[in-house]
Amino acid sequence: LAFCRGRIVRVPKGPLIRVVGTEVAIPCSVSDYDGPSEQNFDWEFSRETDFVRIVSTWDSTFTSEEYQKRVGRGDIKLRRSSNDAVELVIRNIQPADQGRYKCSTPSTDATVQGNYDAEVQVKVISDGLSVSGSKGRSSASLRLSEGDSFKLRCSAITTSPEHTHLHVTWQVKSGSSWRDILSLTHEGKFQPGPGYEERYRSGDIRLDTGANDTYRLSVSQASSADGGAYRCLVSEWVRGADGSWQKIQEKSVEIATVSIQRTDVVISTSNVSVTERDSLDLTCNITTDRSGIFQAEVMWYFSASHDDTLSDAQLLLSMDHDSVVSDSTLISLSHVDRNSYRLLVRDVDVEDSGYYFCEAAIWVPLHNGSWHKVVERTSAPVSVVVTALEPDYDVFLNASKTPKFSDDPTELNCRITNVQDTEANIRFTVSWYYRQHLPGDDVVAEELLASMDADWTLLPGDRGRERIQNGEIIFSKKSADTFSLRIQWTSESDRGDYFCVISAWSRHRNNSWVKSKDVTSSSVNIFWATQDYTLTVEAVKLKPFFVAGHTFEMTCKVSSKNIKTPRYSVLITAEKPLTDQSNPNGTTRIISLNQDSVVRLEDWTDQTRVDGVVLEKVQENEFRYRMYQTQISDAGLYRCVVTAWSPGGGGMWREAVNGLSNPIQIDFQTSGPVFNVSVHSDSPTIYQGEVADLLCIITMEGMPLEPDDMSFDVSWFAVRSFALDREPILLASLDRRGIVTQSRRNGSSDLSLERVSPLEFRLRVHGCEDHDFGNHYCVVTPWVRSATGVWQREPDIRAKPIFLSVKMDVLNAFKYPLLIGIGLATVIGLLSCLIGYCSSRWCCKKEVQETRRERRRLMSMEMD
């Protein structure tokens, strides 16, 4: 196929049938060519045999003398649609233009292949299409009311000698452009225009054919959008030689101009304001120019919000087109005149405030006696505000009890005075507010303490909710016109401005209560002069000089100002040197005594000296701390942290202020030895299953000691990472009494910890696994016996870690599986041989019976 490719010039398959006087466009394209992308075209015409040159895209002298004038006027021209396609356009084609048209392309190919021209036959027929209005009348004018129906007619006929089809389209023009309404296509199908599909399916728009080639458009339920100029657009179509439909001409005629009078529904009054217990009078007016017989259906709606839709609104009353009104006690609907309907609401209430609107529908009689709804409209909502009948009264607030000091009671009374114009269906409730008092012009928003609803139910606010529930703040109604607020124990946070709001509630028709008025009292300031709390703590060391093993004793004296009957809680803390490994943070909480004189050990963890620290109360403002048999590890700065408490409400204590004493230092001047610790292993890299030996070696510098005068607590730790970025894990520990403690392990490996020499401790990991790797180190706590025979604890010493690597022994890992495999293979082989031998010996043996031959010796000749 690749060798057969060549240039292909295409024109439509003929004959092309066109109507005289119309514009003709004959396309021509070329494909599968070489050379530049933009190709040139030449057009020629022939009535019989010889071709006459018409026009060319590249040679201006190509046109023959016969066509020069028409080409010059633009009646004949070429219109390029792409680089490889053009159209020959002939305006106002005539019978003389009937014939054969040839399109040719100059060659730009390297080799001559394919076709370089193509011909098409054009046939020119006479114009036999005529389009006119109903009975030949010119455009008419129709004036209709909304909801009416109308019909328009046009006539279309063709006397074409060819077999042509007509396409009829009804159009309307309400602006600057025509819109399709409904079409009867040349294929006999009905096609509604955009936006008319639903009306076509419901039957409101129809297109019917009648006698004398008439086409009738019927429009029912006309709306304001149907107004405008209507025309009948008719096009003539013929089926081409290739089977496709081609439009050969189009004509139109304007039929009528239709104007639609809109029906409006309005409420005669705008926004209305009425007083409670009065009547509300609204009128719904229907504006229409309809002169025939019609009836209106009216419905009144109420909505509390302006944004509610008709489905969300409440139907108040309705009147159908037979003037039947739905029943209602306090609401009535009457027909004032032909187009006006009055809504009357008696004895209005505050709940009647909202938006009112009416919906009206026009019904017209049909020829069969039934009624048909032609239009429906809804009015704009009217705002109605019902003003409540407010009672007239004043509110007075006074303080019957004011605090002089903190925790004193406070009582406020809110009274209703000068009550006028109140009815039996009015009740009063109170709301209490607090506003913080600030100097200057600073504004602070008030906070709600509590309020009452219409049923006198107390509703606590966010401020003081817990105190209200605990009974520390009490709200009560002393009489019909007096409400009280009592704070049992007033604190400094309660200082500020207080005011009350008295609310009047009115009973409505449905026995519900609605707030009608609020009156706010003047504020009352609750304040008493106070001074800042002052707390001073002084620590004194009773024995200025002592040595390790003796008793350390210190006292803390407390003095305070501006605190009412204070009590104190004391906490003893110690700030150890940063070299102490037992407390990396540096501060230790030792023992405390609260305001009720209850003693508690805090972070004191030395089990051998549980009773070694004592904190007692000597006087109301003096406390004594003792530490027996002091150790060298007890060196540091000791302080007293004191908290002053004052009595609060309900027998509770309230924290007033904190104080910190001066530090008391414990420092031991010793000339004893200095201990150092290191970790050593001969084989830090081992294989799985082997034993890892780690030695914790202790060295001394300075004065030597006898082995019986020193002892050590040794603990081994491991960090399961290459870097020390994880928490250490305790492996095992050996105290100075020789008791070994191991932590729980998840693997199959085991640990042993032993003392090899007075200064060496060995940790063994038996049957090492891969999870036993990591950094290992030991922590040593030295104990030294003094000259008096008292054991002193030295600070903890931590050794530098050593990394233990555990590798897998490939030979040992595969030794037992290989031996087991070889053994199993040998057993299976011997078993197979045994089975084969037995099968051949007993199961597959065959007995062969041979004919017994008699063996007789030949007799000698002599004997014969």
Short mmCIF file of C-alpha atoms in Angstrom, two decimals, residues 279-719:
data_model
loop_
_atom_site.label_atom_id
_atom_site.label_comp_id
_atom_site.label_asym_id
_atom_site.label_seq_id
_atom_site.Cartn_x
_atom_site.Cartn_y
_atom_site.Cartn_z
CA SER A 279 -56.43 44.08 65.15
CA LEU A 280 -54.27 43.65 62.06
CA ASP A 281 -55.91 44.60 58.72
CA LEU A 282 -54.19 43.69 55.40
CA THR A 283 -55.57 43.80 51.84
CA CYS A 284 -54.38 41.72 48.88
CA ASN A 285 -54.94 43.42 45.48
CA ILE A 286 -54.84 41.54 42.15
CA THR A 287 -53.86 43.69 39.14
CA THR A 288 -55.01 42.29 35.78
CA ASP A 289 -56.59 43.62 32.57
CA ARG A 290 -58.58 40.44 32.06
CA SER A 291 -62.12 41.43 31.05
CA GLY A 292 -63.76 38.04 30.73
CA ILE A 293 -65.13 35.75 33.39
CA PHE A 294 -62.61 34.65 35.97
CA GLN A 295 -62.39 33.75 39.65
CA ALA A 296 -59.49 34.25 42.05
CA GLU A 297 -58.11 31.83 44.62
CA VAL A 298 -56.35 33.61 47.53
CA MET A 299 -54.14 32.19 50.28
CA TRP A 300 -52.53 34.18 53.12
CA TYR A 301 -49.20 33.01 54.59
CA PHE A 302 -47.12 33.93 57.64
CA SER A 303 -43.36 33.54 58.07
CA ALA A 304 -41.16 34.43 61.03
CA SER A 305 -38.12 35.02 58.76
CA HIS A 306 -37.81 37.06 55.60
CA ASP A 307 -35.69 34.31 53.99
CA ASP A 308 -38.24 31.51 54.43
CA THR A 309 -39.66 29.97 51.26
CA LEU A 310 -43.34 29.34 50.53
CA SER A 311 -42.99 25.71 51.65
CA ASP A 312 -41.57 26.83 55.01
CA ALA A 313 -44.28 29.44 55.65
CA GLN A 314 -47.46 28.86 57.68
CA LEU A 315 -50.81 28.92 55.87
CA LEU A 316 -53.16 31.23 57.77
CA LEU A 317 -56.35 31.24 55.71
CA SER A 318 -57.46 30.48 52.13
CA MET A 319 -60.38 31.15 49.79
CA ASP A 320 -60.82 28.96 46.70
CA HIS A 321 -62.25 30.09 43.38
CA ASP A 322 -65.74 29.14 44.58
CA SER A 323 -65.37 31.70 47.45
CA VAL A 324 -65.21 28.97 50.12
CA VAL A 325 -63.13 30.20 53.10
CA SER A 326 -61.28 27.87 55.48
CA ASP A 327 -62.40 28.14 59.12
CA SER A 328 -60.50 30.15 61.76
CA THR A 329 -61.48 31.69 65.12
CA LEU A 330 -59.34 34.83 65.34
CA ILE A 331 -58.58 35.30 61.62
CA SER A 332 -61.08 36.18 58.87
CA LEU A 333 -60.81 36.55 55.07
CA SER A 334 -63.34 38.60 53.12
CA HIS A 335 -63.90 39.51 49.44
CA VAL A 336 -63.95 43.32 49.36
CA ASP A 337 -64.39 43.84 45.60
CA ARG A 338 -63.63 42.05 42.32
CA ASN A 339 -59.83 42.19 42.79
CA SER A 340 -59.34 42.85 46.57
CA TYR A 341 -59.26 40.39 49.48
CA ARG A 342 -58.99 41.49 53.11
CA LEU A 343 -57.23 39.63 55.95
CA LEU A 344 -58.28 40.57 59.50
CA VAL A 345 -56.38 39.23 62.56
CA ARG A 346 -58.07 40.06 65.86
CA ASP A 347 -56.41 40.41 69.26
CA VAL A 348 -52.84 40.27 67.91
CA ASP A 349 -50.01 39.07 70.08
CA VAL A 350 -46.24 39.58 70.07
CA GLU A 351 -45.90 36.17 68.42
CA ASP A 352 -47.81 37.55 65.42
CA SER A 353 -44.82 39.70 64.50
CA GLY A 354 -43.26 38.57 61.24
CA TYR A 355 -43.85 38.64 57.49
CA TYR A 356 -47.22 38.29 55.76
CA PHE A 357 -47.78 37.63 52.06
CA CYS A 358 -50.61 36.40 49.88
CA GLU A 359 -50.70 34.05 46.91
CA ALA A 360 -53.37 34.48 44.22
CA ALA A 361 -54.36 32.23 41.31
CA ILE A 362 -56.65 33.19 38.37
CA TRP A 363 -59.15 30.54 37.21
CA VAL A 364 -61.13 30.81 33.94
CA PRO A 365 -64.05 28.63 32.79
CA LEU A 366 -63.66 26.14 29.95
CA HIS A 367 -66.25 25.23 27.32
CA ASN A 368 -67.15 22.03 29.18
CA GLY A 369 -68.04 23.94 32.37
CA SER A 370 -64.88 23.13 34.33
CA TRP A 371 -62.44 25.71 35.66
CA HIS A 372 -58.81 26.00 34.60
CA LYS A 373 -55.99 27.80 36.50
CA VAL A 374 -54.17 30.10 34.10
CA VAL A 375 -51.78 32.12 36.30
CA GLU A 376 -50.46 32.13 39.87
CA ARG A 377 -48.58 34.93 41.63
CA THR A 378 -47.18 35.62 45.12
CA SER A 379 -46.90 39.09 46.62
CA ALA A 380 -43.84 40.55 48.28
CA PRO A 381 -43.83 40.01 52.07
CA VAL A 382 -45.00 42.79 54.36
CA SER A 383 -43.28 43.20 57.71
CA VAL A 384 -45.61 43.39 60.70
CA VAL A 385 -44.28 44.40 64.11
CA VAL A 386 -46.52 43.88 67.15
CA THR A 387 -45.52 46.14 70.04
CA ALA A 388 -46.04 44.58 73.43
CA LEU A 389 -47.92 46.35 76.23
CA GLU A 390 -45.02 47.05 78.54
CA PRO A 391 -45.61 47.50 82.29
CA ASP A 392 -44.07 50.52 83.96
CA TYR A 393 -41.80 49.89 86.96
CA ASP A 394 -38.42 50.85 88.51
CA VAL A 395 -35.63 48.72 90.00
CA PHE A 396 -33.61 49.59 93.12
CA LEU A 397 -30.48 47.69 94.26
CA ASN A 398 -28.87 48.03 97.70
CA ALA A 399 -26.36 46.08 99.80
CA SER A 400 -27.68 44.89 103.15
CA LYS A 401 -24.32 43.32 104.08
CA THR A 402 -20.92 44.45 102.81
CA PRO A 403 -17.60 42.71 103.55
CA LYS A 404 -14.88 44.40 105.56
CA PHE A 405 -12.38 41.61 105.14
CA SER A 406 -11.88 38.66 102.87
CA ASP A 407 -14.27 35.72 103.49
CA ASP A 408 -16.93 38.00 105.02
CA PRO A 409 -20.50 37.56 103.70
CA THR A 410 -22.08 39.87 101.11
CA GLU A 411 -25.82 40.30 100.55
CA LEU A 412 -27.56 42.38 97.85
CA ASN A 413 -31.30 43.07 97.52
CA CYS A 414 -32.96 43.92 94.19
CA ARG A 415 -36.44 45.47 94.65
CA ILE A 416 -39.21 46.33 92.17
CA THR A 417 -40.77 49.75 92.86
CA ASN A 418 -43.39 52.09 91.36
CA VAL A 419 -45.21 49.31 89.52
CA GLN A 420 -47.94 50.64 87.19
CA ASP A 421 -50.15 49.26 84.37
CA THR A 422 -49.53 45.63 85.28
CA GLU A 423 -52.07 42.92 84.63
CA ALA A 424 -52.66 39.52 86.15
CA ASN A 425 -50.77 37.84 83.30
CA ILE A 426 -47.49 39.65 84.08
CA ARG A 427 -44.68 38.11 86.19
CA PHE A 428 -41.17 39.31 87.05
CA THR A 429 -37.80 37.53 87.06
CA VAL A 430 -34.28 38.70 87.87
CA SER A 431 -30.80 38.33 86.31
CA TRP A 432 -27.63 39.11 88.31
CA TYR A 433 -24.50 40.51 86.66
CA TYR A 434 -20.94 41.19 87.76
CA ARG A 435 -18.52 43.71 86.25
CA GLN A 436 -14.88 43.93 87.29
CA HIS A 437 -13.91 47.34 88.59
CA LEU A 438 -10.85 48.80 86.86
CA PRO A 439 -9.23 52.17 87.40
CA GLY A 440 -9.52 54.74 84.65
CA ASP A 441 -11.80 54.45 81.64
CA ASP A 442 -11.12 50.79 80.86
CA VAL A 443 -14.30 48.96 79.90
CA VAL A 444 -14.88 45.37 80.94
CA ALA A 445 -17.82 43.33 79.68
CA GLU A 446 -20.25 42.21 82.33
CA GLU A 447 -20.46 38.54 83.29
CA LEU A 448 -23.75 36.77 83.99
CA LEU A 449 -23.89 35.24 87.47
CA ALA A 450 -27.36 33.70 87.21
CA SER A 451 -30.76 34.33 85.68
CA MET A 452 -34.33 33.09 86.00
CA ASP A 453 -36.64 31.98 83.23
CA ALA A 454 -40.38 32.56 83.14
CA ASP A 455 -40.96 29.58 85.48
CA TRP A 456 -38.54 31.04 88.08
CA THR A 457 -36.00 28.31 87.34
CA LEU A 458 -32.45 29.32 88.26
CA LEU A 459 -29.95 29.21 85.36
CA PRO A 460 -26.34 29.64 86.61
CA GLY A 461 -23.86 31.52 84.44
CA ASP A 462 -20.30 30.49 83.59
CA ARG A 463 -18.83 32.63 86.37
CA GLY A 464 -19.12 30.98 89.76
CA ARG A 465 -21.10 27.97 88.50
CA GLU A 466 -19.24 25.62 90.85
CA ARG A 467 -19.66 27.97 93.84
CA ILE A 468 -23.38 28.18 93.14
CA GLN A 469 -23.67 24.41 93.06
CA ASN A 470 -21.68 24.16 96.31
CA GLY A 471 -23.97 26.67 98.03
CA GLU A 472 -21.33 29.38 98.40
CA ILE A 473 -23.50 31.79 96.38
CA ILE A 474 -27.24 31.79 97.15
CA PHE A 475 -30.04 33.35 95.06
CA SER A 476 -33.47 33.71 96.60
CA LYS A 477 -36.81 35.51 96.24
CA LYS A 478 -37.65 37.10 99.59
CA SER A 479 -41.00 38.51 98.52
CA ALA A 480 -43.08 39.20 95.41
CA ASP A 481 -41.04 42.32 94.65
CA THR A 482 -37.62 41.52 96.22
CA PHE A 483 -34.81 39.24 94.97
CA SER A 484 -31.57 38.70 96.92
CA LEU A 485 -28.00 37.59 96.16
CA ARG A 486 -25.83 36.29 99.03
CA ILE A 487 -22.12 35.38 98.85
CA GLN A 488 -21.29 33.30 101.90
CA TRP A 489 -17.54 33.91 101.84
CA THR A 490 -16.46 36.88 99.72
CA SER A 491 -13.00 36.63 98.17
CA GLU A 492 -10.85 39.26 96.55
CA SER A 493 -11.90 38.02 93.11
CA ASP A 494 -15.49 38.99 94.04
CA ARG A 495 -14.62 42.66 94.35
CA GLY A 496 -16.30 44.75 91.64
CA ASP A 497 -19.65 46.19 90.51
CA TYR A 498 -22.92 44.24 90.79
CA PHE A 499 -26.26 45.08 89.19
CA CYS A 500 -29.54 43.32 88.55
CA VAL A 501 -31.96 43.25 85.61
CA ILE A 502 -35.70 42.77 86.29
CA SER A 503 -37.55 41.21 83.32
CA ALA A 504 -41.32 41.40 82.80
CA TRP A 505 -43.00 38.40 81.13
CA SER A 506 -46.41 38.43 79.44
CA ARG A 507 -48.70 35.44 78.98
CA HIS A 508 -49.83 34.83 75.38
CA ARG A 509 -52.90 33.15 73.91
CA ASN A 510 -51.24 29.72 73.91
CA ASN A 511 -50.34 30.12 77.64
CA SER A 512 -46.69 30.63 76.81
CA TRP A 513 -44.64 33.38 78.47
CA VAL A 514 -42.74 35.97 76.38
CA LYS A 515 -40.36 38.56 77.73
CA SER A 516 -41.76 42.04 77.18
CA LYS A 517 -39.44 44.42 79.06
CA ASP A 518 -36.08 44.62 80.87
CA VAL A 519 -35.18 47.26 83.48
CA THR A 520 -31.59 47.51 84.75
CA SER A 521 -30.69 48.77 88.20
CA SER A 522 -27.80 51.01 89.11
CA SER A 523 -24.63 49.18 90.13
CA VAL A 524 -23.36 48.59 93.67
CA ASN A 525 -19.62 48.45 94.25
CA ILE A 526 -18.25 45.77 96.57
CA PHE A 527 -14.73 46.71 97.71
CA TRP A 528 -12.51 46.69 100.78
CA ALA A 529 -8.96 47.93 101.16
CA THR A 530 -6.29 45.23 101.18
CA GLN A 531 -2.51 45.08 101.24
CA ASP A 532 -0.26 42.64 99.49
CA TYR A 533 0.61 39.49 101.35
CA THR A 534 4.15 39.35 102.74
CA LEU A 535 5.95 36.16 103.72
CA THR A 536 9.54 35.93 105.05
CA VAL A 537 11.35 32.63 105.69
CA GLU A 538 14.71 32.38 107.50
CA ALA A 539 16.70 29.12 107.76
CA VAL A 540 19.26 28.67 110.60
CA LYS A 541 21.77 25.84 111.04
CA LEU A 542 21.86 24.92 114.75
CA LYS A 543 25.25 23.13 114.68
CA PRO A 544 27.81 25.13 112.73
CA PHE A 545 30.39 22.30 112.55
CA PHE A 546 29.79 18.59 112.20
CA VAL A 547 31.26 15.62 110.36
CA ALA A 548 29.83 12.72 108.43
CA GLY A 549 27.78 10.39 110.59
CA HIS A 550 26.55 13.14 112.90
CA THR A 551 23.04 14.67 112.92
CA PHE A 552 22.27 17.70 110.75
CA GLU A 553 19.73 20.09 112.23
CA MET A 554 18.20 23.31 110.88
CA THR A 555 15.20 25.47 111.75
CA CYS A 556 12.91 27.59 109.56
CA LYS A 557 11.30 30.67 111.07
CA VAL A 558 8.34 32.21 109.23
CA SER A 559 6.87 35.71 109.53
CA SER A 560 3.91 37.07 107.53
CA LYS A 561 1.91 40.27 107.15
CA ASN A 562 -1.63 41.08 105.93
CA ILE A 563 -2.73 37.42 106.16
CA LYS A 564 -5.72 36.63 108.36
CA THR A 565 -5.01 33.71 110.80
CA PRO A 566 -2.48 32.04 108.54
CA ARG A 567 -1.24 28.45 108.61
CA TYR A 568 1.91 27.22 106.95
CA SER A 569 3.02 24.20 104.96
CA VAL A 570 6.75 23.45 104.73
CA LEU A 571 8.78 21.53 102.15
CA ILE A 572 12.50 20.70 102.61
CA THR A 573 14.51 20.60 99.38
CA ALA A 574 18.15 19.78 98.64
CA GLU A 575 20.18 21.00 95.70
CA LYS A 576 22.79 18.30 95.02
CA PRO A 577 25.95 18.82 92.95
CA LEU A 578 25.53 18.17 89.22
CA THR A 579 28.01 15.26 89.53
CA ASP A 580 25.43 13.30 91.54
CA GLN A 581 24.07 10.61 89.17
CA SER A 582 21.07 9.83 91.40
CA ASN A 583 19.35 13.15 90.57
CA PRO A 584 20.27 14.69 87.19
CA ASN A 585 17.96 17.70 87.75
CA GLY A 586 19.90 18.81 90.81
CA THR A 587 16.93 19.48 93.18
CA THR A 588 15.42 16.81 95.46
CA ARG A 589 12.16 17.12 97.46
CA ILE A 590 12.91 15.39 100.78
CA ILE A 591 10.06 15.77 103.27
CA SER A 592 6.99 18.01 103.69
CA LEU A 593 4.52 19.07 106.37
CA ASN A 594 1.14 20.49 105.30
CA GLN A 595 -1.03 23.10 106.99
CA ASP A 596 -2.77 20.36 108.98
CA SER A 597 0.62 19.13 110.36
CA VAL A 598 0.63 15.92 108.28
CA VAL A 599 4.18 14.77 107.45
CA ARG A 600 4.98 13.08 104.13
CA LEU A 601 8.21 11.71 102.63
CA GLU A 602 8.56 13.09 99.12
CA ASP A 603 11.54 11.87 97.03
CA TRP A 604 13.50 10.27 99.90
CA THR A 605 14.35 6.81 98.50
CA ASP A 606 17.08 5.55 100.86
CA GLN A 607 15.36 2.47 102.33
CA THR A 608 18.11 2.03 104.93
CA ARG A 609 17.40 5.49 106.34
CA VAL A 610 13.61 5.68 106.17
CA ASP A 611 13.52 7.16 109.67
CA GLY A 612 16.64 9.21 109.07
CA VAL A 613 14.82 12.50 108.33
CA VAL A 614 12.34 14.30 110.65
CA LEU A 615 10.33 17.50 110.13
CA GLU A 616 8.37 18.86 113.08
CA LYS A 617 6.48 21.96 114.05
CA VAL A 618 8.12 23.67 117.04
CA GLN A 619 5.89 26.75 117.21
CA GLU A 620 3.14 28.22 115.05
CA ASN A 621 5.77 29.94 112.88
CA GLU A 622 8.85 27.77 113.52
CA PHE A 623 9.75 24.37 112.02
CA ARG A 624 12.74 22.08 112.67
CA TYR A 625 14.37 19.64 110.27
CA ARG A 626 16.73 16.82 111.41
CA MET A 627 18.77 14.37 109.33
CA TYR A 628 20.43 11.55 111.29
CA GLN A 629 23.67 9.78 110.35
CA THR A 630 24.54 12.09 107.52
CA GLN A 631 26.39 10.66 104.54
CA ILE A 632 28.91 12.28 102.25
CA SER A 633 26.30 11.90 99.50
CA ASP A 634 24.03 14.24 101.51
CA ALA A 635 26.22 17.23 100.64
CA GLY A 636 24.36 20.14 99.05
CA LEU A 637 22.22 23.24 99.67
CA TYR A 638 19.10 22.79 101.82
CA ARG A 639 16.12 25.20 101.79
CA CYS A 640 12.68 25.59 103.30
CA VAL A 641 9.81 26.21 100.83
CA VAL A 642 6.89 27.64 102.83
CA THR A 643 3.32 28.26 101.68
CA ALA A 644 0.96 30.45 103.69
CA TRP A 645 -2.74 29.43 103.79
CA SER A 646 -5.70 31.46 104.93
CA PRO A 647 -9.14 30.04 105.80
CA GLY A 648 -11.59 30.03 102.89
CA GLY A 649 -15.28 29.41 102.57
CA GLY A 650 -16.83 26.16 103.74
CA GLY A 651 -13.93 25.25 106.04
CA MET A 652 -11.50 25.06 103.12
CA TRP A 653 -8.00 26.52 103.07
CA ARG A 654 -6.95 29.00 100.42
CA GLU A 655 -3.36 29.43 99.26
CA ALA A 656 -2.18 32.97 99.96
CA VAL A 657 1.53 33.33 99.17
CA ASN A 658 4.74 31.27 98.82
CA GLY A 659 8.18 31.93 100.29
CA LEU A 660 11.69 30.47 99.94
CA SER A 661 14.34 30.51 102.67
CA ASN A 662 18.04 31.17 102.41
CA PRO A 663 20.17 28.07 101.61
CA ILE A 664 21.99 26.06 104.30
CA GLN A 665 25.02 24.23 102.95
CA ILE A 666 26.23 20.78 104.00
CA ASP A 667 29.85 20.29 102.96
CA PHE A 668 32.15 17.51 104.12
CA GLN A 669 35.90 18.08 104.10
CA THR A 670 37.37 14.62 103.66
CA SER A 671 40.85 13.36 102.90
CA GLY A 672 39.68 9.91 101.89
CA PRO A 673 40.43 8.12 98.64
CA VAL A 674 39.08 9.08 95.19
CA PHE A 675 37.43 6.22 93.25
CA ASN A 676 37.45 5.75 89.48
CA VAL A 677 35.50 3.18 87.48
CA SER A 678 36.14 1.64 84.03
CA VAL A 679 34.68 -1.22 81.97
CA HIS A 680 36.88 -3.78 80.18
CA SER A 681 36.24 -6.80 77.95
CA ASP A 682 38.78 -9.08 76.26
CA SER A 683 36.30 -9.92 73.50
CA PRO A 684 33.84 -7.09 72.77
CA THR A 685 32.84 -8.91 69.56
CA ILE A 686 31.39 -12.41 70.02
CA TYR A 687 29.22 -14.89 68.16
CA GLN A 688 25.72 -15.97 69.00
CA GLY A 689 25.56 -18.58 71.75
CA GLU A 690 28.91 -17.62 73.28
CA VAL A 691 29.52 -16.06 76.70
CA ALA A 692 30.33 -12.35 76.98
CA ASP A 693 32.58 -11.27 79.88
CA LEU A 694 32.48 -7.66 81.04
CA LEU A 695 34.63 -6.42 83.96
CA CYS A 696 33.82 -3.37 86.09
CA ILE A 697 37.19 -2.28 87.50
CA ILE A 698 37.45 0.17 90.45
CA THR A 699 40.66 2.08 91.10
CA MET A 700 41.61 4.31 94.05
CA GLU A 701 43.71 7.42 94.30
CA GLY A 702 44.93 8.95 97.50
CA MET A 703 44.84 7.33 100.92
CA PRO A 704 44.58 3.51 100.67
CA LEU A 705 41.87 1.63 102.55
CA GLU A 706 41.64 -1.85 103.92
CA PRO A 707 39.22 -4.12 101.98
CA ASP A 708 37.04 -4.45 105.07
CA ASP A 709 36.63 -0.66 105.32
CA MET A 710 35.06 -0.24 101.89
CA SER A 711 32.15 -1.77 100.04
CA PHE A 712 30.39 -1.10 96.76
CA ASP A 713 26.94 -1.15 95.16
CA VAL A 714 27.38 -2.13 91.48
CA SER A 715 24.65 -1.81 88.82
CA TRP A 716 25.02 -2.81 85.15
CA PHE A 717 23.10 -0.96 82.42
CA ALA A 718 22.75 -1.39 78.65
CA VAL A 719 21.73 1.03 75.88
#
